[in-house]
mmCIF file of C-alpha atoms and ligand atoms in Angstrom:
data_model
loop_
_atom_site.group_PDB
_atom_site.id
_atom_site.type_symbol
_atom_site.label_atom_id
_atom_site.label_comp_id
_atom_site.label_asym_id
_atom_site.label_seq_id
_atom_site.Cartn_x
_atom_site.Cartn_y
_atom_site.Cartn_z
ATOM 1 C CA MET A 1 -17.568 11.179 11.802
ATOM 2 C CA MET A 2 -17.205 7.469 11.781
ATOM 3 C CA SER A 3 -19.041 6.138 15.238
ATOM 4 C CA PRO A 4 -15.944 3.657 17.372
ATOM 5 C CA GLU A 5 -18.536 1.759 18.835
ATOM 6 C CA ARG A 6 -19.422 -0.924 16.246
ATOM 7 C CA ARG A 7 -18.271 -4.551 17.411
ATOM 8 C CA THR A 8 -16.395 -6.771 15.057
ATOM 9 C CA ARG A 9 -14.481 -9.796 16.205
ATOM 10 C CA GLY A 10 -11.295 -8.474 15.335
ATOM 11 C CA ARG A 11 -9.164 -10.863 13.865
ATOM 12 C CA THR A 12 -5.599 -10.647 13.302
ATOM 13 C CA SER A 13 -2.939 -12.944 12.755
ATOM 14 C CA ARG A 14 1.580 -12.627 13.739
ATOM 15 C CA SER A 15 3.499 -11.366 10.544
ATOM 16 C CA ARG A 16 -0.003 -10.102 8.470
ATOM 17 C CA LEU A 17 1.267 -6.662 8.004
ATOM 18 C CA GLN A 18 4.858 -7.451 7.812
ATOM 19 C CA ALA A 19 5.106 -7.292 3.677
ATOM 20 C CA LEU A 20 3.557 -3.659 4.280
ATOM 21 C CA ASP A 21 6.586 -3.215 6.805
ATOM 22 C CA VAL A 22 9.240 -4.195 4.804
ATOM 23 C CA TYR A 23 8.230 -1.980 2.271
ATOM 24 C CA LEU A 24 7.759 0.463 4.671
ATOM 25 C CA CYS A 25 11.145 0.419 6.535
ATOM 26 C CA ARG A 26 12.853 0.620 2.483
ATOM 27 C CA ALA A 27 10.117 2.867 0.396
ATOM 28 C CA GLU A 28 9.571 5.902 3.458
ATOM 29 C CA ALA A 29 12.810 4.790 6.422
ATOM 30 C CA GLU A 30 13.332 8.946 5.025
ATOM 31 C CA LEU A 31 9.687 9.170 6.348
ATOM 32 C CA LEU A 32 10.253 7.374 8.899
ATOM 33 C CA GLY A 33 13.409 8.388 10.549
ATOM 34 C CA ARG A 34 12.297 12.280 10.080
ATOM 35 C CA GLN A 35 13.410 14.590 13.450
ATOM 36 C CA GLU A 36 13.636 18.218 12.607
ATOM 37 C CA GLY A 37 10.563 19.754 14.183
ATOM 38 C CA PRO A 38 7.228 19.046 14.717
ATOM 39 C CA TRP A 39 8.558 14.986 13.377
ATOM 40 C CA SER A 40 10.619 14.772 16.429
ATOM 41 C CA GLU A 41 7.320 13.737 18.399
ATOM 42 C CA ALA A 42 4.906 12.887 14.970
ATOM 43 C CA ALA A 43 4.289 8.710 15.836
ATOM 44 C CA PHE A 44 2.885 5.500 13.543
ATOM 45 C CA ILE A 45 -0.620 5.849 14.659
ATOM 46 C CA ASP A 46 -2.410 1.866 14.215
ATOM 47 C CA VAL A 47 -6.389 2.303 14.146
ATOM 48 C CA GLY A 48 -7.732 -0.749 14.440
ATOM 49 C CA PHE A 49 -5.586 -3.640 15.998
ATOM 50 C CA GLY A 50 -8.053 -6.141 16.566
ATOM 51 C CA GLU A 51 -7.984 -9.042 18.971
ATOM 52 C CA HIS A 52 -4.508 -8.711 19.927
ATOM 53 C CA PRO A 53 -2.085 -6.216 19.602
ATOM 54 C CA TRP A 54 0.500 -8.188 17.271
ATOM 55 C CA THR A 55 1.437 -6.371 14.657
ATOM 56 C CA THR A 56 1.476 -3.024 15.925
ATOM 57 C CA LEU A 57 4.045 -4.256 18.091
ATOM 58 C CA GLU A 58 5.392 -6.141 15.330
ATOM 59 C CA SER A 59 5.759 -2.592 13.126
ATOM 60 C CA ALA A 60 6.674 -1.204 15.906
ATOM 61 C CA GLU A 61 9.836 -3.746 16.092
ATOM 62 C CA ALA A 62 10.755 -2.648 12.388
ATOM 63 C CA PHE A 63 9.956 0.639 12.600
ATOM 64 C CA ARG A 64 12.516 1.712 15.283
ATOM 65 C CA ALA A 65 15.482 -0.164 13.694
ATOM 66 C CA LEU A 66 15.344 3.394 11.615
ATOM 67 C CA ASN A 67 13.803 5.165 14.911
ATOM 68 C CA PRO A 68 14.486 4.278 18.262
ATOM 69 C CA THR A 69 12.622 6.942 19.562
ATOM 70 C CA LEU A 70 9.249 6.588 17.557
ATOM 71 C CA SER A 71 6.326 7.009 19.103
ATOM 72 C CA VAL A 72 3.782 3.888 18.592
ATOM 73 C CA THR A 73 -0.203 4.063 19.376
ATOM 74 C CA GLY A 74 -2.808 1.472 18.326
ATOM 75 C CA VAL A 75 -5.829 2.937 18.281
ATOM 76 C CA GLU A 76 -9.551 0.718 18.182
ATOM 77 C CA ALA A 77 -12.660 0.920 18.696
ATOM 78 C CA ASP A 78 -13.712 -1.941 21.451
ATOM 79 C CA ALA A 79 -12.362 -0.499 24.416
ATOM 80 C CA GLY A 80 -12.083 -3.754 25.696
ATOM 81 C CA ARG A 81 -9.109 -4.654 23.390
ATOM 82 C CA ALA A 82 -7.808 -1.343 23.719
ATOM 83 C CA ALA A 83 -7.555 -1.178 27.177
ATOM 84 C CA ALA A 84 -6.468 -5.122 27.473
ATOM 85 C CA ALA A 85 -3.417 -4.049 25.095
ATOM 86 C CA ALA A 86 -2.860 -1.207 27.803
ATOM 87 C CA ALA A 87 -2.533 -3.876 30.630
ATOM 88 C CA SER A 88 -0.279 -5.990 28.400
ATOM 89 C CA HIS A 89 2.178 -3.647 25.901
ATOM 90 C CA GLU A 90 2.155 -0.146 27.478
ATOM 91 C CA GLU A 91 5.264 1.103 27.558
ATOM 92 C CA ALA A 92 7.154 5.051 27.782
ATOM 93 C CA ARG A 93 6.514 5.431 23.465
ATOM 94 C CA THR A 94 4.286 2.611 23.577
ATOM 95 C CA HIS A 95 0.365 3.652 23.704
ATOM 96 C CA PHE A 96 -3.076 2.244 23.351
ATOM 97 C CA ARG A 97 -6.193 3.392 23.676
ATOM 98 C CA HIS A 98 -9.946 3.406 22.229
ATOM 99 C CA GLY A 99 -11.084 5.933 19.486
ATOM 100 C CA GLY A 100 -11.438 5.854 16.131
ATOM 101 C CA PHE A 101 -10.763 7.334 12.185
ATOM 102 C CA ASP A 102 -10.532 10.726 14.452
ATOM 103 C CA TRP A 103 -7.701 9.473 16.503
ATOM 104 C CA ALA A 104 -6.097 12.589 17.287
ATOM 105 C CA SER A 105 -7.344 13.399 21.367
ATOM 106 C CA GLY A 106 -5.790 16.436 21.194
ATOM 107 C CA ALA A 107 -4.836 19.414 18.978
ATOM 108 C CA GLY A 108 -0.610 19.518 19.063
ATOM 109 C CA GLU A 109 -1.162 15.569 18.815
ATOM 110 C CA ARG A 110 0.503 14.645 15.197
ATOM 111 C CA ALA A 111 1.694 11.877 12.813
ATOM 112 C CA ARG A 112 3.918 10.360 10.111
ATOM 113 C CA LEU A 113 2.275 7.921 9.344
ATOM 114 C CA VAL A 114 -1.388 6.398 9.890
ATOM 115 C CA ARG A 115 -2.307 2.443 9.137
ATOM 116 C CA ALA A 116 -6.091 0.935 9.432
ATOM 117 C CA MET A 117 -5.599 -2.062 7.550
ATOM 118 C CA ASN A 118 -8.613 -4.876 7.269
ATOM 119 C CA ILE A 119 -11.079 -2.483 8.406
ATOM 120 C CA LEU A 120 -13.301 -0.685 6.022
ATOM 121 C CA ARG A 121 -13.872 -4.183 4.660
ATOM 122 C CA GLN A 122 -16.802 -4.371 7.631
ATOM 123 C CA TYR A 123 -17.582 -0.420 5.931
ATOM 124 C CA ARG A 124 -19.376 -0.118 2.906
ATOM 125 C CA PRO A 125 -18.178 1.714 -0.019
ATOM 126 C CA GLU A 126 -19.264 5.091 -0.196
ATOM 127 C CA ASP A 127 -17.843 5.573 3.804
ATOM 128 C CA VAL A 128 -14.486 4.957 1.915
ATOM 129 C CA GLU A 129 -13.680 9.015 1.174
ATOM 130 C CA ALA A 130 -14.652 9.688 4.198
ATOM 131 C CA ALA A 131 -13.090 7.722 6.301
ATOM 132 C CA HIS A 132 -9.635 8.259 4.293
ATOM 133 C CA ALA A 133 -9.936 12.184 4.724
ATOM 134 C CA GLU A 134 -10.333 11.616 9.209
ATOM 135 C CA LEU A 135 -8.120 8.871 8.906
ATOM 136 C CA GLY A 136 -5.255 11.025 7.006
ATOM 137 C CA ARG A 137 -6.019 14.490 8.958
ATOM 138 C CA ALA A 138 -3.795 15.176 11.321
ATOM 139 C CA LEU A 139 -0.483 13.732 9.305
ATOM 140 C CA LEU A 140 2.018 15.953 9.308
ATOM 141 C CA PRO A 141 2.814 17.852 5.178
ATOM 142 C CA GLY A 142 3.503 14.358 3.462
ATOM 143 C CA GLY A 143 2.446 11.792 5.753
ATOM 144 C CA LEU A 144 1.667 8.706 5.194
ATOM 145 C CA LEU A 145 -2.295 7.405 5.250
ATOM 146 C CA VAL A 146 -1.458 2.804 3.904
ATOM 147 C CA GLU A 147 -5.010 1.740 3.733
ATOM 148 C CA GLY A 148 -6.150 -1.914 2.656
ATOM 149 C CA SER A 149 -6.617 -5.393 2.935
ATOM 150 C CA THR A 150 -5.057 -8.372 2.480
ATOM 151 C CA ASP A 151 -6.275 -12.121 3.127
ATOM 152 C CA THR A 152 -5.816 -14.138 7.130
ATOM 153 C CA GLN A 153 -2.523 -14.710 6.681
ATOM 154 C CA GLY A 154 -0.815 -12.133 4.518
ATOM 155 C CA GLY A 155 0.452 -13.873 2.163
ATOM 156 C CA ILE A 156 -1.649 -11.160 -0.261
ATOM 157 C CA THR A 157 -1.352 -7.442 0.496
ATOM 158 C CA VAL A 158 -3.616 -4.508 -1.457
ATOM 159 C CA ALA A 159 -3.260 -1.301 -0.179
ATOM 160 C CA TYR A 160 -3.479 2.584 -1.099
ATOM 161 C CA LEU A 161 -0.619 4.705 -0.234
ATOM 162 C CA LEU A 162 -2.374 8.525 0.117
ATOM 163 C CA ARG A 163 -0.433 11.176 1.259
ATOM 164 C CA ARG A 164 -0.808 14.414 2.939
ATOM 165 C CA GLY A 165 -0.817 16.675 0.359
ATOM 166 C CA PRO A 166 -0.632 20.775 0.744
ATOM 167 C CA GLU A 167 -4.425 21.466 -0.217
ATOM 168 C CA ALA A 168 -5.605 17.176 1.571
ATOM 169 C CA LEU A 169 -5.184 13.932 0.767
ATOM 170 C CA GLU A 170 -3.065 12.560 -2.385
ATOM 171 C CA ARG A 171 -4.865 10.018 -4.323
ATOM 172 C CA GLU A 172 -0.663 8.174 -4.791
ATOM 173 C CA ALA A 173 -0.986 4.670 -5.187
ATOM 174 C CA LEU A 174 -1.950 1.540 -5.125
ATOM 175 C CA LEU A 175 0.726 -1.418 -3.675
ATOM 176 C CA PHE A 176 0.349 -4.848 -4.495
ATOM 177 C CA HIS A 177 2.080 -7.833 -2.911
ATOM 178 C CA THR A 178 1.681 -11.390 -2.803
ATOM 179 C CA ASP A 179 4.767 -14.024 -1.048
ATOM 180 C CA PHE A 180 3.833 -16.403 -4.539
ATOM 181 C CA GLY A 181 1.962 -18.588 -1.360
ATOM 182 C CA GLN A 182 -0.928 -19.462 -4.264
ATOM 183 C CA GLY A 183 1.299 -19.234 -7.026
ATOM 184 C CA PHE A 184 0.453 -15.504 -9.077
ATOM 185 C CA ALA A 185 -2.049 -14.927 -11.406
ATOM 186 C CA PRO A 186 -2.769 -11.149 -11.079
ATOM 187 C CA LEU A 187 -6.622 -11.212 -10.722
ATOM 188 C CA LEU A 188 -5.550 -12.721 -7.008
ATOM 189 C CA PHE A 189 -5.872 -9.531 -5.966
ATOM 190 C CA ARG A 190 -9.607 -8.911 -6.330
ATOM 191 C CA ASP A 191 -10.839 -10.765 -4.210
ATOM 192 C CA TRP A 192 -8.986 -8.077 -1.562
ATOM 193 C CA LEU A 193 -8.736 -4.770 -3.322
ATOM 194 C CA PRO A 194 -9.511 -1.979 -1.114
ATOM 195 C CA ARG A 195 -13.392 -1.399 0.441
ATOM 196 C CA ASP A 196 -14.881 1.419 -2.255
ATOM 197 C CA TRP A 197 -13.266 -0.739 -5.867
ATOM 198 C CA ARG A 198 -14.104 -4.425 -4.524
ATOM 199 C CA ARG A 199 -16.870 -5.431 -6.827
ATOM 200 C CA HIS A 200 -16.209 -2.303 -9.387
ATOM 201 C CA VAL A 201 -13.849 -3.605 -11.448
ATOM 202 C CA ARG A 202 -16.088 -3.955 -14.756
ATOM 203 C CA PRO A 203 -15.960 -3.225 -18.781
ATOM 204 C CA GLY A 204 -15.569 0.446 -18.639
ATOM 205 C CA GLU A 205 -13.353 1.001 -14.616
ATOM 206 C CA ALA A 206 -10.034 2.297 -14.922
ATOM 207 C CA LEU A 207 -9.006 -1.055 -13.218
ATOM 208 C CA HIS A 208 -10.538 -3.337 -15.577
ATOM 209 C CA GLY A 209 -8.208 -1.866 -17.558
ATOM 210 C CA PHE A 210 -5.486 -2.176 -15.586
ATOM 211 C CA PHE A 211 -6.268 -5.526 -14.591
ATOM 212 C CA THR A 212 -6.935 -6.663 -18.190
ATOM 213 C CA ALA A 213 -3.631 -4.886 -19.450
ATOM 214 C CA TRP A 214 -1.941 -7.238 -16.389
ATOM 215 C CA THR A 215 -3.532 -10.314 -17.024
ATOM 216 C CA GLU A 216 -2.151 -9.629 -21.079
ATOM 217 C CA ALA A 217 1.694 -9.952 -20.075
ATOM 218 C CA TRP A 218 0.995 -12.860 -18.031
ATOM 219 C CA SER A 219 -0.019 -14.764 -20.192
ATOM 220 C CA GLU A 220 2.359 -13.318 -22.435
ATOM 221 C CA ALA A 221 5.470 -14.040 -20.288
ATOM 222 C CA ARG A 222 4.333 -17.734 -19.613
ATOM 223 C CA GLU A 223 3.825 -17.982 -23.252
ATOM 224 C CA GLN A 224 7.811 -16.887 -23.095
ATOM 225 C CA GLY A 225 8.520 -19.433 -21.047
ATOM 226 C CA ALA A 226 7.811 -17.770 -17.361
ATOM 227 C CA ARG A 227 5.958 -20.035 -15.216
ATOM 228 C CA GLU A 228 6.757 -19.840 -11.626
ATOM 229 C CA PRO A 229 5.231 -17.480 -10.087
ATOM 230 C CA ARG A 230 8.473 -14.983 -9.071
ATOM 231 C CA ASP A 231 9.266 -15.617 -13.085
ATOM 232 C CA SER A 232 5.141 -14.936 -14.046
ATOM 233 C CA PHE A 233 4.725 -11.854 -11.946
ATOM 234 C CA ARG A 234 8.679 -10.042 -12.419
ATOM 235 C CA GLU A 235 7.542 -9.976 -15.879
ATOM 236 C CA SER A 236 3.895 -9.690 -16.680
ATOM 237 C CA ALA A 237 4.884 -6.431 -14.950
ATOM 238 C CA ARG A 238 7.828 -5.796 -16.960
ATOM 239 C CA GLY A 239 4.911 -5.855 -19.680
ATOM 240 C CA LEU A 240 2.413 -3.805 -17.901
ATOM 241 C CA ALA A 241 4.865 -1.021 -17.359
ATOM 242 C CA ARG A 242 5.217 -1.286 -20.903
ATOM 243 C CA ALA A 243 1.304 -0.624 -21.635
ATOM 244 C CA TRP A 244 0.192 1.083 -18.649
ATOM 245 C CA PRO A 245 1.990 4.285 -17.393
ATOM 246 C CA GLY A 246 2.722 4.798 -13.959
ATOM 247 C CA VAL A 247 3.650 1.252 -12.677
ATOM 248 C CA SER A 248 6.566 0.559 -11.199
ATOM 249 C CA THR A 249 10.261 -1.266 -12.577
ATOM 250 C CA GLU A 250 12.189 -0.705 -9.997
ATOM 251 C CA PRO A 251 14.180 -4.332 -9.197
ATOM 252 C CA TRP A 252 13.871 -4.641 -5.784
ATOM 253 C CA LEU A 253 10.100 -4.549 -5.883
ATOM 254 C CA LEU A 254 9.577 -7.105 -8.478
ATOM 255 C CA GLU A 255 11.722 -9.347 -7.414
ATOM 256 C CA ASN A 256 10.035 -9.400 -3.716
ATOM 257 C CA GLY A 257 6.504 -9.399 -4.897
ATOM 258 C CA TYR A 258 5.773 -5.840 -4.894
ATOM 259 C CA LEU A 259 4.049 -3.960 -7.819
ATOM 260 C CA ARG A 260 3.196 -0.401 -7.041
ATOM 261 C CA TRP A 261 1.311 1.901 -9.242
ATOM 262 C CA GLN A 262 1.251 5.565 -9.488
ATOM 263 C CA PRO A 263 -0.481 6.791 -11.855
ATOM 264 C CA ALA A 264 -0.040 11.225 -12.525
ATOM 265 C CA GLY A 265 -2.996 11.939 -11.433
ATOM 266 C CA GLY A 266 -4.104 9.585 -8.955
ATOM 267 C CA VAL A 267 -5.458 6.117 -7.619
ATOM 268 C CA PRO A 268 -9.036 6.624 -9.967
ATOM 269 C CA ARG A 269 -11.466 6.694 -7.995
ATOM 270 C CA PRO A 270 -14.333 4.021 -8.815
ATOM 271 C CA SER A 271 -17.332 5.369 -11.067
ATOM 272 C CA ARG A 272 -21.276 4.891 -9.375
HETATM 273 C C1 SAM B 301 -10.025 -7.560 11.307
HETATM 274 S S1 SAM B 301 -9.516 -6.009 12.369
HETATM 275 C C2 SAM B 301 -7.681 -5.818 11.282
HETATM 276 C C3 SAM B 301 -7.115 -5.823 12.547
HETATM 277 C C4 SAM B 301 -5.773 -5.622 12.486
HETATM 278 N N1 SAM B 301 -5.289 -4.529 12.049
HETATM 279 C C5 SAM B 301 -5.100 -6.506 10.758
HETATM 280 O O1 SAM B 301 -4.310 -6.051 10.054
HETATM 281 O O2 SAM B 301 -5.155 -7.630 11.578
HETATM 282 C C6 SAM B 301 -10.679 -4.926 12.739
HETATM 283 C C7 SAM B 301 -10.527 -4.552 13.872
HETATM 284 O O3 SAM B 301 -11.047 -2.228 13.531
HETATM 285 C C8 SAM B 301 -11.404 -2.251 14.451
HETATM 286 N N2 SAM B 301 -12.586 -0.843 13.887
HETATM 287 C C9 SAM B 301 -13.747 -0.664 12.860
HETATM 288 N N3 SAM B 301 -13.904 0.234 12.470
HETATM 289 C C10 SAM B 301 -12.433 0.976 14.051
HETATM 290 C C11 SAM B 301 -12.959 2.688 13.594
HETATM 291 N N4 SAM B 301 -13.954 3.327 13.215
HETATM 292 N N5 SAM B 301 -11.755 3.006 14.542
HETATM 293 C C12 SAM B 301 -11.194 1.594 15.208
HETATM 294 N N6 SAM B 301 -11.521 0.074 15.641
HETATM 295 C C13 SAM B 301 -11.893 0.639 14.432
HETATM 296 C C14 SAM B 301 -12.011 -3.080 15.168
HETATM 297 O O4 SAM B 301 -12.931 -3.479 16.513
HETATM 298 C C15 SAM B 301 -11.064 -4.347 14.629
HETATM 299 O O5 SAM B 301 -11.134 -4.867 16.101
#
């Protein structure tokens, strides 16, 4: 079990996770809105919300447009931050508490969505697998764990989408998003990869092949006239999808700066 006792700066910012909210409201509307049986009480859990619960509250508002009675709980390893958030923002269906990756407080507590963004950067790569298992343990079957990193303002995001399957947590997809604030090249994402992949994109690794293919597709798109960041992103994603299995070409994703890679056997792990 991971200790929730470590003290970190808790840096966060308003709208930092908005691109994820927008993605989830579109791609996971059914998951967010389900009400049958245990789903009626299944919460959205935001683990490690930081110094202020801004992103938790923003997501609560976005998700409640699809599910007005959704329970939302922010969990923090820092007891002072949890108490301050509870004192200012606790409501009938919005709660904050001190806790860690094993966030479920009772045997019956269940979640539909667990988010842990910008947390594991502070951990060791070898801790990631156990952290995922703990974070996802109390998801209902079909529930989703979103874990990854963004830059400080949320202009660049890379996140794992991990789904609770019949046996275990499945490494369903890797989601990339940019708001084009820094222009666009595939390598922009490398510094924001999830903790286990960061600094492990080396020749011979699956993600190295992925980024090489994406960069080639990007160069080709630019040579063919796609010079604006949005155009080179969209056209490079289409080129990548032709070369690399599992890349979604859904127009809404590509028009809005999202690339979802969903390989058939699950997102590979780096070799060590
Ligand atoms: C950088 S902030 C991220 C805030 C917010 N999620 C965001 O993306 O802006 C990281 C927070 O995670 C908390 N944290 C670290 N390890 C944790 C754990 N095991 N369980 C719960 N919170 C944790 C820290 O106390 C810190 O407040």
